[in-house]
Short mmCIF file of C-alpha atoms in Angstrom, two decimals:
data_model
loop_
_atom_site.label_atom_id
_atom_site.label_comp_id
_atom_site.label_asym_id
_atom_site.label_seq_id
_atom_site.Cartn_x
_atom_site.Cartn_y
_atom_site.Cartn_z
CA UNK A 1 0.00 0.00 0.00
CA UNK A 2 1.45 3.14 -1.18
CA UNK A 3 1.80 5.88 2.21
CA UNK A 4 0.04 8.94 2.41
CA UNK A 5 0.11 12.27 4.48
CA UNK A 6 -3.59 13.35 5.89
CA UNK A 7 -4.09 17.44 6.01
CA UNK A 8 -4.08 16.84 10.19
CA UNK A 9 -0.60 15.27 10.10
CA UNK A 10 0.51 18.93 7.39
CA UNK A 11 -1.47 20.85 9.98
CA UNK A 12 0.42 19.18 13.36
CA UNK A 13 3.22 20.29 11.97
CA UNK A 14 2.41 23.37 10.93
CA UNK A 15 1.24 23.72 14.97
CA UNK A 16 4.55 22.47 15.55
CA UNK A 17 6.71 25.16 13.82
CA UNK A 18 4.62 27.72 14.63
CA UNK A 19 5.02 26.50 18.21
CA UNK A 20 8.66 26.70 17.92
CA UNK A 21 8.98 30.08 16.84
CA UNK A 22 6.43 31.33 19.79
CA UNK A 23 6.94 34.19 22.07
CA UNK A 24 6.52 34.52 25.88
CA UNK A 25 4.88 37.85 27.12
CA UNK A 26 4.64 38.57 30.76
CA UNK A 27 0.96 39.63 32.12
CA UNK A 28 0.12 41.52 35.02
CA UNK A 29 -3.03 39.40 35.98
CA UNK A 30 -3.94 36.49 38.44
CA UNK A 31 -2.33 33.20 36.45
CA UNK A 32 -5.03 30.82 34.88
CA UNK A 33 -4.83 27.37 33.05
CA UNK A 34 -2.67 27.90 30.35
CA UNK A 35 -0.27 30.38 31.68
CA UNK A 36 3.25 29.44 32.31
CA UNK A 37 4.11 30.55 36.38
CA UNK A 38 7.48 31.22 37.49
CA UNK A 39 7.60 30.00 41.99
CA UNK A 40 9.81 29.64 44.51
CA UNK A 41 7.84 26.54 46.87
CA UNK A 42 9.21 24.76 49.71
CA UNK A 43 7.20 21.45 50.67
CA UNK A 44 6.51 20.50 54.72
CA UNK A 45 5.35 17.49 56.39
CA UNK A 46 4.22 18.66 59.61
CA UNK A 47 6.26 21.64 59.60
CA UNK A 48 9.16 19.73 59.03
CA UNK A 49 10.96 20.41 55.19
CA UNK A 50 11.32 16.85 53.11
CA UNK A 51 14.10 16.55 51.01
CA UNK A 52 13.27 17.04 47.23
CA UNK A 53 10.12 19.40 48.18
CA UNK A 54 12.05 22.64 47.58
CA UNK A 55 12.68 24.62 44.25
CA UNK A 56 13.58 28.30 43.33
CA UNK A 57 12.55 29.85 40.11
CA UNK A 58 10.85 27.06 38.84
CA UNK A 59 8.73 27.62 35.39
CA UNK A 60 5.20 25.69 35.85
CA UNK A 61 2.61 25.44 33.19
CA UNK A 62 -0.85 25.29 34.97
CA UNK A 63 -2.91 22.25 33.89
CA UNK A 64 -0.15 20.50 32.39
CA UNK A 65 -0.66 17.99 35.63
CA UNK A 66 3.38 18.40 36.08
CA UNK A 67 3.08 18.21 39.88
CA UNK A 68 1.00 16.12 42.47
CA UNK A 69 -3.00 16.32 42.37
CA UNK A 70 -4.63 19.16 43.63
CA UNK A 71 -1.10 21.79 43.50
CA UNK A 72 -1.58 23.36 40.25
CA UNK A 73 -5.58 24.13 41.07
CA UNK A 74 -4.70 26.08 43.85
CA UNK A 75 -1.92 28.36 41.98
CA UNK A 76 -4.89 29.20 39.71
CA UNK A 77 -6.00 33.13 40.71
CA UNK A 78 -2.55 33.97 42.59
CA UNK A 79 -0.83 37.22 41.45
CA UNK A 80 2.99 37.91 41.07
CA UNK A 81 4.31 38.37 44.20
CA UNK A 82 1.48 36.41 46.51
CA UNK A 83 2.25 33.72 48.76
CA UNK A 84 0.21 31.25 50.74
CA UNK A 85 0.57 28.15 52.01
CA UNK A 86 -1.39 24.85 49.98
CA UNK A 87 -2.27 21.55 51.27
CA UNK A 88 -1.74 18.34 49.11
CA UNK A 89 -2.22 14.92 49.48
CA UNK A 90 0.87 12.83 47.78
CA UNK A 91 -0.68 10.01 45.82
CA UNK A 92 -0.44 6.65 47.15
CA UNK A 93 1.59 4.86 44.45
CA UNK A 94 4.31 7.72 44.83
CA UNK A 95 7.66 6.90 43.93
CA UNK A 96 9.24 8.03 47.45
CA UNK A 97 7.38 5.22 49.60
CA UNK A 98 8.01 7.72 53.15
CA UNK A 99 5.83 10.34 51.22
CA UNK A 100 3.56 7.96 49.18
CA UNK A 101 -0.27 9.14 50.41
CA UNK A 102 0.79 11.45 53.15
CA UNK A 103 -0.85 15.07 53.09
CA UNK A 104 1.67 17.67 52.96
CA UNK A 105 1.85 21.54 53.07
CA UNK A 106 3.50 24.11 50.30
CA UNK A 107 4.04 27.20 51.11
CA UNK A 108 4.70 28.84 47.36
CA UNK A 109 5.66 32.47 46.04
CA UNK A 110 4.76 33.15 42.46
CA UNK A 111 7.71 35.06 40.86
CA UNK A 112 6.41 36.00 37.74
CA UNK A 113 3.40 35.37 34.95
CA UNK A 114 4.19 34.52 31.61
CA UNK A 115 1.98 33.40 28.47
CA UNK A 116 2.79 32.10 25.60
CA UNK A 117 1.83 33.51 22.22
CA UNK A 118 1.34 31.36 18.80
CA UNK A 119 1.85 33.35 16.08
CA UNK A 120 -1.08 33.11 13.44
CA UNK A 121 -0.18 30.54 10.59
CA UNK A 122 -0.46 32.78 7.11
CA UNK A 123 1.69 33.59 4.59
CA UNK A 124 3.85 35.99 6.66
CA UNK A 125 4.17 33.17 9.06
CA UNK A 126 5.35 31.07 6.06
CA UNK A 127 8.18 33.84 5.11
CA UNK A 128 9.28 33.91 8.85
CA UNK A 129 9.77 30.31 9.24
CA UNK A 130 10.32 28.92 5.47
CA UNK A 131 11.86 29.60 2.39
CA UNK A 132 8.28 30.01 0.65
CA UNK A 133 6.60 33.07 0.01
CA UNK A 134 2.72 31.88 0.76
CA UNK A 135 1.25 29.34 3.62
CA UNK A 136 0.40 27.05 0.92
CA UNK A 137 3.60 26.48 -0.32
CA UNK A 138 5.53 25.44 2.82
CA UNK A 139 1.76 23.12 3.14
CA UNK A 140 3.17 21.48 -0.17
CA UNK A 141 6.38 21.32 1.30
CA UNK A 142 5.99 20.04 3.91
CA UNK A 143 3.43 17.05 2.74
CA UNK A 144 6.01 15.89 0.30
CA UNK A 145 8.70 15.77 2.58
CA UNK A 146 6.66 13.65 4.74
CA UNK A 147 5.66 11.83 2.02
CA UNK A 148 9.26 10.99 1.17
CA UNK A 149 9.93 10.14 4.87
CA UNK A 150 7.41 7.37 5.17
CA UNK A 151 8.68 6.24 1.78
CA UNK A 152 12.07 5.77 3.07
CA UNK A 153 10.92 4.18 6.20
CA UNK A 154 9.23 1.47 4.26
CA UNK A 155 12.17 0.93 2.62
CA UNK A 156 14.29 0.93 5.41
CA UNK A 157 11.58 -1.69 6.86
CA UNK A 158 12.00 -3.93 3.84
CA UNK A 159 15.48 -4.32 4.05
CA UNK A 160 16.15 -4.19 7.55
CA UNK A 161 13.15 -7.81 7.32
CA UNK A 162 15.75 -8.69 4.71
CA UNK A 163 18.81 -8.87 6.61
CA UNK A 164 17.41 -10.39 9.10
CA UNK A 165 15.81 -13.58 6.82
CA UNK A 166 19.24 -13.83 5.44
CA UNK A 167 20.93 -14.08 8.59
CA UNK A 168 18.24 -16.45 9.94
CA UNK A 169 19.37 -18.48 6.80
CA UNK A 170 23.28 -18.23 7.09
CA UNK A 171 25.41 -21.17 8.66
CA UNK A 172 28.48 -18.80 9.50
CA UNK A 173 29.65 -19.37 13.30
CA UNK A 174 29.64 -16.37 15.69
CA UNK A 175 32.49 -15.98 17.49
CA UNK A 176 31.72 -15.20 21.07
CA UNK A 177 33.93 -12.24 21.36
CA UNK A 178 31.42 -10.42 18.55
CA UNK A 179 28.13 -11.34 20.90
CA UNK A 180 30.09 -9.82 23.96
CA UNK A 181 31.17 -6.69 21.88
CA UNK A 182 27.53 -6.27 20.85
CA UNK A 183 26.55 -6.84 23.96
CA UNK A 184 28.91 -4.33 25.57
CA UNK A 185 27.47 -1.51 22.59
CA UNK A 186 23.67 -2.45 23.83
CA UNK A 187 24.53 -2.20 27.64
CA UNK A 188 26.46 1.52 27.17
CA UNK A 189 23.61 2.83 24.44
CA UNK A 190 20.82 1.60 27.14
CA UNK A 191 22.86 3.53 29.61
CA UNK A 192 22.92 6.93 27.93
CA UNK A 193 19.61 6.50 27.22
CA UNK A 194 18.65 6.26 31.22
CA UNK A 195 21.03 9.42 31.69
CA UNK A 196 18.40 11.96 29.86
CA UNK A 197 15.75 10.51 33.30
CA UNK A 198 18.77 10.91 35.45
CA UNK A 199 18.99 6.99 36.57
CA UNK A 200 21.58 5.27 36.47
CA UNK A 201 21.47 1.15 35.03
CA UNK A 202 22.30 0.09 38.42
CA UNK A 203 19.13 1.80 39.89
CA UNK A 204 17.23 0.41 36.39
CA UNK A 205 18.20 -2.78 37.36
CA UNK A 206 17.14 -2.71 40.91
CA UNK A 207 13.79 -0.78 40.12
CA UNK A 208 13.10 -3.96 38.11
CA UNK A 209 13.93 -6.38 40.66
CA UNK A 210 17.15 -7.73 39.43
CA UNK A 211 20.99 -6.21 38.45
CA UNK A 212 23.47 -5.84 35.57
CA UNK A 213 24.20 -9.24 34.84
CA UNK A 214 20.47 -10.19 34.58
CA UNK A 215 19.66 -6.67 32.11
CA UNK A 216 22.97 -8.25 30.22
CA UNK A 217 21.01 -11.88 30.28
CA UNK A 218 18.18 -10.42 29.27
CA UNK A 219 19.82 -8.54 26.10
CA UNK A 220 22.26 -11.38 24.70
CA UNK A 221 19.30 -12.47 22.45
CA UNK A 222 19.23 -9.48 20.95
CA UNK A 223 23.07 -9.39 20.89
CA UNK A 224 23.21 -12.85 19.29
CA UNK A 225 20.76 -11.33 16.68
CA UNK A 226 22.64 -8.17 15.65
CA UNK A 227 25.91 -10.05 15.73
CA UNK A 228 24.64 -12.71 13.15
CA UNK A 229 23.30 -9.98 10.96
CA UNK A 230 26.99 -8.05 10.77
CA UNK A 231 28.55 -11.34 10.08
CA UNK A 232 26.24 -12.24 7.43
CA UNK A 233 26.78 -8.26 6.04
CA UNK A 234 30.43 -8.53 6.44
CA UNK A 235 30.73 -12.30 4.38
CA UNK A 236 28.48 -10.84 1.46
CA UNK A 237 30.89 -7.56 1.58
CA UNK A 238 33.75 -10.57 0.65
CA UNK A 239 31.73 -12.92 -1.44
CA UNK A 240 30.83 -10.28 -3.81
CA UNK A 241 33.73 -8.00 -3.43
CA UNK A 242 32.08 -5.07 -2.39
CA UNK A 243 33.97 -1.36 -2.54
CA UNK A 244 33.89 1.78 -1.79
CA UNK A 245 35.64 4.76 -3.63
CA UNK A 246 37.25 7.62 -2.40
CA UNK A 247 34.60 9.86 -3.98
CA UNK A 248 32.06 8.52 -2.41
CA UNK A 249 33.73 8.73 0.97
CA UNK A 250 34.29 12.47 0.06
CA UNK A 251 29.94 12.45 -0.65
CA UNK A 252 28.96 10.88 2.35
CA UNK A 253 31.20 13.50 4.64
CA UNK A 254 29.34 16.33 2.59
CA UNK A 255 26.38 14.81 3.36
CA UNK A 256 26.84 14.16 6.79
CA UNK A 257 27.96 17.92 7.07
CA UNK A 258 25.09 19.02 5.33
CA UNK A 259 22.66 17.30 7.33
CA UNK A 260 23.77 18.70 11.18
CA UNK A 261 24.57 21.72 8.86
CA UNK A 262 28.26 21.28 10.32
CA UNK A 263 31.64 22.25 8.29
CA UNK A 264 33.15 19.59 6.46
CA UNK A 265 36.29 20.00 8.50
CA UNK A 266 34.77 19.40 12.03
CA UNK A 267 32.50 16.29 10.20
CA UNK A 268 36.30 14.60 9.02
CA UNK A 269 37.81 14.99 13.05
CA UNK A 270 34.28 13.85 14.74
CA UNK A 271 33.97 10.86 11.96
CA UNK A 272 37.31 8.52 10.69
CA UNK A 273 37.08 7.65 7.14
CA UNK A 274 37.75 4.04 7.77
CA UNK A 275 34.51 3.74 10.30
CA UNK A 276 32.19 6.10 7.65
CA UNK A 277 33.62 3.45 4.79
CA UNK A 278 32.60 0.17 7.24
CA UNK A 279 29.14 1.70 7.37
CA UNK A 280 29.11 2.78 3.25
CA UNK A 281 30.08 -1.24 2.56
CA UNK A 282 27.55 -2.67 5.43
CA UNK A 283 25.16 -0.25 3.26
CA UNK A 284 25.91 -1.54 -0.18
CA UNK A 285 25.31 -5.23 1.47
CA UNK A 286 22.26 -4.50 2.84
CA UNK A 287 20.82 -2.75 -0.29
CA UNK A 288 22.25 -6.44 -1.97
CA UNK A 289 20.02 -8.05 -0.28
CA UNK A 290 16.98 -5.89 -0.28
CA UNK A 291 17.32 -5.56 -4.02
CA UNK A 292 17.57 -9.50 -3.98
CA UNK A 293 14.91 -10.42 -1.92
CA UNK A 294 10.94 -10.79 -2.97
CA UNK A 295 8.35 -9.00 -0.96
CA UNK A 296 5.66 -11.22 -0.26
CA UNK A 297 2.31 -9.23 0.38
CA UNK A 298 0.31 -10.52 4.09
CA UNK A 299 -2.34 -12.92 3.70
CA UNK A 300 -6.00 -11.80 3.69
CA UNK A 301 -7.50 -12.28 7.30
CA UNK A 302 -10.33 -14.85 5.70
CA UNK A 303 -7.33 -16.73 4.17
CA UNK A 304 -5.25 -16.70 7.88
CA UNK A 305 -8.48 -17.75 9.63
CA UNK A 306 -9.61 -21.02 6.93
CA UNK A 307 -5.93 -21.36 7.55
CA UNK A 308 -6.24 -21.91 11.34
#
């Protein structure tokens, strides 16, 4: 089935850009849903501060359900400058089990008032964002571009169901040391991704009722998998005596450089031209194999259930 791009999806991110580009204005009225409050609050449980309950200049968007039940609500109506005191209850699932369900007090200064304003989405909106002169150009724009997208991710799909049927067919061994090396990768990129929620795998690990060695258990089938794909990728590279050129090398650094809009120069030190020409062969094997391999379209539901 060929993709296609709905006028919602051209229009989400048309809300999207126009989001970007929006400005904050301060008001001089009592804050209401909506409105973005800067506060100083200090939380107390029974007059004595918890740890963690205290922040200074904090920026909180009333009704976006950010903090506990009932806290946001009673910002609602306060001016710059007010303070009072709020009771909450913490909910009883809470993460920190000695304040999970226990009703605590806030006492809260609002700093400041802000809202945010959208500009209207026209054609001048279209110059100040775009390189097009009327609305409906960047519209055009921006539905073929996400046209092309979902075109490449199909592709991407195809071959990436590929690879994987031709490793599932190949008899090469896999050395050990390439499933531990994998497995090493998967551990450290699992780890950075934990670091943007500020836990660390350790904690992970314990939050799910186990430790390292069981999240590295838990992975090696997926390790086993991606190591059997880059030996099958790296014995068609042979087989067929797959290269790459110099030039090519030179386009894919341009590319690269054009893409995080970087200068060539700083692309060559971050990137080593015998790593970018690893990935540019790996490439040329996997497109091998897409280009070799049949799609075969799903079965009709009535066929999979007379099937059954």
């Amino acid at each position: 089935m060929e993709p296609s791009v709905t006028d919602e999806e051209v229009e989400a991110e048309l809300d999207r850009m126009a989001k970007n580009v929006a400005s904050r204005e301060t008001v001089e009225r009592p804050a209401a849903d909506g409105d973005t409050v800067n506060l100083d609050f200090e939380g107390f449980d029974n007059g004595v501060a918890f740890e963690g309950g205290k922040g200074e200049k904090f920026d909180l968007v009333l009704g976006s359900g950010s903090f506990i039940p009932g806290f946001e609500e009673q910002v609602v109506g306060m001016s710059a400058g007010e303070e009072k005191d709020i009771d909450v209850t913490f909910p009883a699932d809470y993460h920190a089990k000695e304040l999970a369900g226990k009703p605590v007090t806030f006492h809260i200064k609002v700093n400041g008032i802000t809202v945010e304003r959208i500009p209207e989405k026209d054609d001048e909106f279209a110059k100040d964002v775009s390189e097009f002169d009327t609305l409906e150009a960047l519209r055009a724009d921006i539905r073929a571009k996400q046209l092309e997208s979902r075109k490449q991710s199909i592709e991407r799909a195809f071959e990436s169901a590929a690879v994987e049927k031709a490793a599932e067919n190949a008899t090469a061994d896999i050395p050990e040391a390439l499933v531990e090396e994998e497995l090493d990768r998967q551990m450290n990129n699992f780890a950075y991704q934990l670091q943007s929620s500020g836990m660390t795998m350790e904690q992970y690990a314990k939050m799910m009722g186990g430790d390292l060695s069981t999240m590295r258990k838990a992975l090696r089938p997926s390790a086993e998998k991606q190591a059997k794909v880059d030996v099958t990728l790296g014995e068609i590279v042979k087989v067929e005596n797959l290269e790459v050129t110099d030039e090519e090398v030179e386009a894919e650094y341009q590319s690269l450089a054009d893409t995080y809009h970087m200068e060539l120069e700083k692309v060559r030190g971050l990137v080593e031209a015998e790593s970018l020409k690893q990935d540019l062969l790996t490439r040329k094997a996997v497109k091998l194999i897409a280009e070799a391999a049949v799609p075969v379209a799903p079965k009709p539901e009535e066929e999979t259930k007379t099937e059954e």
